[in-house]
GROMACS .gro file of C-alpha atoms in nm:
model
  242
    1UNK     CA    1   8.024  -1.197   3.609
    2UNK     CA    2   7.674  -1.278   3.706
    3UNK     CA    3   7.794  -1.623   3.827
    4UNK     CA    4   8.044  -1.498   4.049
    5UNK     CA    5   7.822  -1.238   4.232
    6UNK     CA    6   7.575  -1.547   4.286
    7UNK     CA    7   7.848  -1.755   4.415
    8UNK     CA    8   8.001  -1.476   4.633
    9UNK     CA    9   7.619  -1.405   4.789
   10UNK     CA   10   7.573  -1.756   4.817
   11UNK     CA   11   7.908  -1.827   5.059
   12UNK     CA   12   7.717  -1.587   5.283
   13UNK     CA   13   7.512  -1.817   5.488
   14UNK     CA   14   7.308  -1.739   5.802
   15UNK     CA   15   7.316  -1.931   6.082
   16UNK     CA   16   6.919  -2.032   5.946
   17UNK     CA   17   7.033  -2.140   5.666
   18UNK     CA   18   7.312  -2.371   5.767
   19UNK     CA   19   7.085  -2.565   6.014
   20UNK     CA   20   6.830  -2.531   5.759
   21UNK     CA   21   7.094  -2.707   5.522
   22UNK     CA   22   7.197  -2.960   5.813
   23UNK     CA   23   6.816  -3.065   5.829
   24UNK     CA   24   6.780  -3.102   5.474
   25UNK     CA   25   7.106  -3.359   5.418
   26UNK     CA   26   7.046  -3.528   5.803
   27UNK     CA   27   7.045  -3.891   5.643
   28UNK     CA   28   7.384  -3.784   5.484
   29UNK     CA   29   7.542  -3.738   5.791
   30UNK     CA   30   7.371  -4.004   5.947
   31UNK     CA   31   7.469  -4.235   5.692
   32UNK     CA   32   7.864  -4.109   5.756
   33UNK     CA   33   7.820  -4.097   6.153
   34UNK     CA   34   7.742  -4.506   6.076
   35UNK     CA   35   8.018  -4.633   5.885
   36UNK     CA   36   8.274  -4.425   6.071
   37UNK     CA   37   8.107  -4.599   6.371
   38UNK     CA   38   8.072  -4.929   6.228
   39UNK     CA   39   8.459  -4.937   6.075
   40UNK     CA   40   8.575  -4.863   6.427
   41UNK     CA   41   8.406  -5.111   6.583
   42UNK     CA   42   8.539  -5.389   6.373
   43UNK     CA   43   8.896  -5.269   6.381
   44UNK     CA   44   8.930  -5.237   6.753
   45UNK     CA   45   8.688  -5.596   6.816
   46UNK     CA   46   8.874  -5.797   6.527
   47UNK     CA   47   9.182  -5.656   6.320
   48UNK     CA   48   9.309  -5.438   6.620
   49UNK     CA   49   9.579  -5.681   6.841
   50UNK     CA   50   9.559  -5.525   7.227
   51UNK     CA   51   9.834  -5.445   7.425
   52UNK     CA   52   9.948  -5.476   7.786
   53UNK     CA   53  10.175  -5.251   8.021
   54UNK     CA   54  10.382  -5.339   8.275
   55UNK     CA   55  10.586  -5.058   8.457
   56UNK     CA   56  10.884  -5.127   8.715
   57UNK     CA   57  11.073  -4.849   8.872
   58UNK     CA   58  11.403  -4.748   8.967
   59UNK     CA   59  11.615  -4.517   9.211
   60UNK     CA   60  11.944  -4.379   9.108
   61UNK     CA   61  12.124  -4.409   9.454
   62UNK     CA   62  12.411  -4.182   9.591
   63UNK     CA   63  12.589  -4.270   9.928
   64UNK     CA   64  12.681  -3.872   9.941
   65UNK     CA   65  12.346  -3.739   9.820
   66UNK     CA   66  12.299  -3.568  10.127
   67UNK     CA   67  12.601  -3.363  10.087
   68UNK     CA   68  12.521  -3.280   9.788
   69UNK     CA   69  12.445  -2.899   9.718
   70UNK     CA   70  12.149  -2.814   9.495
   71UNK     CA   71  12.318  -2.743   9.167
   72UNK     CA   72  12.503  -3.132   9.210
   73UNK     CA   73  12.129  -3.249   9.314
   74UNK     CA   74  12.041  -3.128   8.987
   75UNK     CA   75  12.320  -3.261   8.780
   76UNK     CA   76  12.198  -3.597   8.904
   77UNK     CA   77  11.882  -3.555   8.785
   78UNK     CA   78  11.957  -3.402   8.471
   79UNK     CA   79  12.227  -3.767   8.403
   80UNK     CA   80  11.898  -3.984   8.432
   81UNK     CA   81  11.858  -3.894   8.084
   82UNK     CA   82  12.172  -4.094   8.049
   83UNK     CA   83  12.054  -4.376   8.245
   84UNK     CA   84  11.742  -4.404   8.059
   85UNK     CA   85  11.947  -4.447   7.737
   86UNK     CA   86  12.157  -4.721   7.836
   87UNK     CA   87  11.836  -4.915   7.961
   88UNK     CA   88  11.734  -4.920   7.604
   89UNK     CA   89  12.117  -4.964   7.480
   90UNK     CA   90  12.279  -5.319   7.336
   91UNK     CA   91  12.455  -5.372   7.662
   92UNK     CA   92  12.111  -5.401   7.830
   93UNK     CA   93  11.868  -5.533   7.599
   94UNK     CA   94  12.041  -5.818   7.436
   95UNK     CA   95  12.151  -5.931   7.749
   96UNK     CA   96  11.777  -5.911   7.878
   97UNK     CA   97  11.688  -6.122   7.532
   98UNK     CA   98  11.926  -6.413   7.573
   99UNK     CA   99  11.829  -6.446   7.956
  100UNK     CA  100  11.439  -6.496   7.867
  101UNK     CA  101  11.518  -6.680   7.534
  102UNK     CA  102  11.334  -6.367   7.397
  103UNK     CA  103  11.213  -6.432   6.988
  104UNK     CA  104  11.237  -6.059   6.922
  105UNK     CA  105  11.559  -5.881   6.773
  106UNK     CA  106  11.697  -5.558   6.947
  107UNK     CA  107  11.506  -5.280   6.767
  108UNK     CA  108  11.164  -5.478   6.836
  109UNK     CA  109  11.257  -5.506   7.206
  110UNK     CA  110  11.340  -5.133   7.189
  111UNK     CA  111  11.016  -5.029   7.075
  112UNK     CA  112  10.806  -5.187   7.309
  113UNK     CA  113  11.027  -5.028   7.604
  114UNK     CA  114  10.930  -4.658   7.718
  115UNK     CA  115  11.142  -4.504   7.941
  116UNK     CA  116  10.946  -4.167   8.206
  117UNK     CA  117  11.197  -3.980   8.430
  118UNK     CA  118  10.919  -3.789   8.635
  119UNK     CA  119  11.069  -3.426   8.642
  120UNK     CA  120  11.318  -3.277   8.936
  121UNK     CA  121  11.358  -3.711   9.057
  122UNK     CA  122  11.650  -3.977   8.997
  123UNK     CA  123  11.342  -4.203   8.954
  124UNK     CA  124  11.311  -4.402   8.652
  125UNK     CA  125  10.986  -4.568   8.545
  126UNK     CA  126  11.034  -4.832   8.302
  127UNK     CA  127  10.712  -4.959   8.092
  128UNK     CA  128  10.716  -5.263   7.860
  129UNK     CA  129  10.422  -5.347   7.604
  130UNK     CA  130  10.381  -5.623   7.408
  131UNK     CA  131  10.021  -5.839   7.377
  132UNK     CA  132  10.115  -6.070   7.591
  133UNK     CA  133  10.067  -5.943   8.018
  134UNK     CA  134  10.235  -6.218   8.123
  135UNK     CA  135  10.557  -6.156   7.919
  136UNK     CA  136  10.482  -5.784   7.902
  137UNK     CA  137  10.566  -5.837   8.324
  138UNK     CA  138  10.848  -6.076   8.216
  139UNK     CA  139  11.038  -5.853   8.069
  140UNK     CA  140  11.044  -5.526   8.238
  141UNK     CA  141  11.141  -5.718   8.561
  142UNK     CA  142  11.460  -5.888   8.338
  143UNK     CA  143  11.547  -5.482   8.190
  144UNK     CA  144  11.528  -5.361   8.561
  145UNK     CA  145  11.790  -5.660   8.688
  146UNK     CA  146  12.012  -5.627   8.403
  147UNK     CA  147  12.020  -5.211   8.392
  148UNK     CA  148  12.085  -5.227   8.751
  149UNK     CA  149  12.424  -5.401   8.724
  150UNK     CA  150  12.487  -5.206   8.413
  151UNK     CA  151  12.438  -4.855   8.526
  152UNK     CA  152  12.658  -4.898   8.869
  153UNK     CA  153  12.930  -5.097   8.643
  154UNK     CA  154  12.890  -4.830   8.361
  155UNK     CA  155  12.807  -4.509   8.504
  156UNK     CA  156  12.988  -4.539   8.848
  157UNK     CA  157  12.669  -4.523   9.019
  158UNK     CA  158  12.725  -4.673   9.409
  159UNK     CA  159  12.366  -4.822   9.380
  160UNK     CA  160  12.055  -4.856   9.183
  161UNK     CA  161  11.767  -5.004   9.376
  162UNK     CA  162  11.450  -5.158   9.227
  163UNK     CA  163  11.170  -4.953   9.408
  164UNK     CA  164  10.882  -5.190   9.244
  165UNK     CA  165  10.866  -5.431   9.002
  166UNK     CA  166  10.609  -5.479   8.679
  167UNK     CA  167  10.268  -5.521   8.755
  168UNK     CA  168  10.081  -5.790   8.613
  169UNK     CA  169   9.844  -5.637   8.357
  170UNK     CA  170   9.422  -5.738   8.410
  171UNK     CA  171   9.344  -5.499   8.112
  172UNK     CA  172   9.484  -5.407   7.753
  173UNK     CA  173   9.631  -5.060   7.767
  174UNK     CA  174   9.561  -5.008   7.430
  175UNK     CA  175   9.371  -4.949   7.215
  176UNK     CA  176   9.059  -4.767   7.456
  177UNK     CA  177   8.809  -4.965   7.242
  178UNK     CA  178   8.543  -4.691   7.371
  179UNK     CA  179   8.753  -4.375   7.312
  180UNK     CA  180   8.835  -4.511   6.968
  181UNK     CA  181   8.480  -4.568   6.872
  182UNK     CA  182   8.283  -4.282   7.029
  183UNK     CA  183   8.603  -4.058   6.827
  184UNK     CA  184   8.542  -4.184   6.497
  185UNK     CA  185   8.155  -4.177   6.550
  186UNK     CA  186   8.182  -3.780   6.600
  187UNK     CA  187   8.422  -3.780   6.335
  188UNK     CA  188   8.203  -3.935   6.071
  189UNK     CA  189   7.966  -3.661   6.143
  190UNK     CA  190   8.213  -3.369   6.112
  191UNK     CA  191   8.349  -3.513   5.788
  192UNK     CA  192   7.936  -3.552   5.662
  193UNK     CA  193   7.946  -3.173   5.751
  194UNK     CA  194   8.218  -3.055   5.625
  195UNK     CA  195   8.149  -3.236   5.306
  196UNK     CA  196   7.777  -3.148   5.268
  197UNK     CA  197   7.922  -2.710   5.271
  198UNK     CA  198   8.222  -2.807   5.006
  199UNK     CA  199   7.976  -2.954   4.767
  200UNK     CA  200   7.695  -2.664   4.858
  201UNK     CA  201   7.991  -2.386   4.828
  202UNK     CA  202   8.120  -2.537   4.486
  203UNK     CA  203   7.763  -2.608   4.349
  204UNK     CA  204   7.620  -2.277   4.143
  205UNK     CA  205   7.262  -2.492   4.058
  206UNK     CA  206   6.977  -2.312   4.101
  207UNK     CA  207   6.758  -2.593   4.280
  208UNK     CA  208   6.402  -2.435   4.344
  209UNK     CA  209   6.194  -2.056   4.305
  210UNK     CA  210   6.346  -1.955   4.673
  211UNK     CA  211   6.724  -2.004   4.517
  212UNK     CA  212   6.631  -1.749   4.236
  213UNK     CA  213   6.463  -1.479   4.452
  214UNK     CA  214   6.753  -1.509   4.685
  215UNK     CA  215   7.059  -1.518   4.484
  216UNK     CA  216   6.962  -1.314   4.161
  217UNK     CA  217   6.717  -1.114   4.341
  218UNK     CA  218   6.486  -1.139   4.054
  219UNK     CA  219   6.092  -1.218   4.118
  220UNK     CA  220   5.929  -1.563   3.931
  221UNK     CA  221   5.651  -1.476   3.703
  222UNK     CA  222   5.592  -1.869   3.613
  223UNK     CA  223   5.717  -2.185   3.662
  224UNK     CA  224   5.754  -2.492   3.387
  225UNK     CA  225   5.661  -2.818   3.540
  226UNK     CA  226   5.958  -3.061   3.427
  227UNK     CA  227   5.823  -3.322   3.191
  228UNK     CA  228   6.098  -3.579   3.233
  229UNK     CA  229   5.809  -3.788   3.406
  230UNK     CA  230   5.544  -3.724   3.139
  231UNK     CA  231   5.789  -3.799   2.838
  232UNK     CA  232   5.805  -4.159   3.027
  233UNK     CA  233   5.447  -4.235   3.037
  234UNK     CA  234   5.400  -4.119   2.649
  235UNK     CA  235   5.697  -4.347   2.585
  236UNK     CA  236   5.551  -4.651   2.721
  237UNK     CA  237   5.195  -4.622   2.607
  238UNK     CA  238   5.337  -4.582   2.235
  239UNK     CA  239   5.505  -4.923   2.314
  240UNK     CA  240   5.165  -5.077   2.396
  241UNK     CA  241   5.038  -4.963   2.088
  242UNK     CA  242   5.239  -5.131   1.935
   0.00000   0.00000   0.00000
């Protein structure tokens, strides 16, 4: 019963007492902060591959959009949804493989395609990554050609126009190598943290004179130097004697 009341006084920590605590286990978190730090840096500089983006866009095209009324202006937009899957359907993307002699199978292709439809717009904005820039361009120009036909032949659609194609990439869009590292070097600390008030929190050791006053609210009278250290000594003298 005792035990508990010293644990329950002892999860109620002042704001004095948690620096205090920070202060005392700094090279803990400094230590974490470090290889948080250091294990970032080495991903992102040697295991991580980077990756380039290359967006192209395209225009959904009407001949009678302007007599269109605003609830048909809206159906339009709401069918680029459609549009946006067929880009990323069979018809498209195999097509789009066998013109560039692509070595990637459909669902590969598929992931490295993201399709934006910016909100209230029949504009599509196609982005290809892959960790090549050059082929990362390559192929978001092909999937704009091919959709084009594919969408008017498919979907009815009088026109589709191209209103830019990919740009070539100068810079890996991923990963942000200083993002990424400055992350995990705050991380490491709030995991040190974190870890140093479980282990204080579970812990019911009495470590000094201040701990018993504090917790048990009981006065010292005397303290008993520990004689680990002295034991030692009269250890190896006797082996001398010897």
């Amino acid at each position: 019963m005792q035990q508990n009341e010293s644990y329950a006084v002892k999860t109620e920590l002042s704001f004095l007492d948690i620096v205090f605590k920070l202060l005392e286990k700094w090279y803990v978190i400094v230590i974490a902060a470090l290889v948080f730090l250091s294990s970032a840096f080495v991903y992102v500089q040697f295991l991580c591959t980077p990756m380039y983006s290359s967006t192209a866009k395209l225009f959904i095209f009407n001949t009678e959009a302007n007599s269109q009324s605003t609830s048909e202006l809206s159906v339009s937009t709401y069918l680029a949804r459609d549009y946006a899957e067929l880009i990323v359907d069979r018809a498209v993307l195999e097509d789009v493989i066998d013109n560039l002699n692509l070595k990637k199978t459909y669902g590969s292709l598929k992931s490295s395609i993201n399709i934006n439809n910016p909100e209230g717009t029949r504009i599509l904005e196609i982005t290809v990554r892959t960790e090549d820039p050059k082929l990362s361009k390559k192929i978001v120009d092909e999937v704009c050609k091919v959709s084009q036909q594919k969408i008017v032949d498919l979907m009815g659609i009088d026109r589709v126009n191209i209103i830019s194609d990919g740009q070539l990439s100068s810079a890996p869009s991923s990963p942000n190598k200083q993002r990424y590292i400055v992350t995990s070097f705050f991380l490491g600390i709030a995991v040190a943290i974190v870890a140093i008030f479980v282990v204080d929190m579970l812990s019911d050791k009495i470590e000094s004179e201040d701990d018993i006053q504090k917790y048990l609210d009981m006065s010292v009278l005397a303290t008993i130097p520990y004689a680990n250290t002295l034991s030692k000594k009269k250890k190896v003298s006797a082996i001398r004697k010897r």
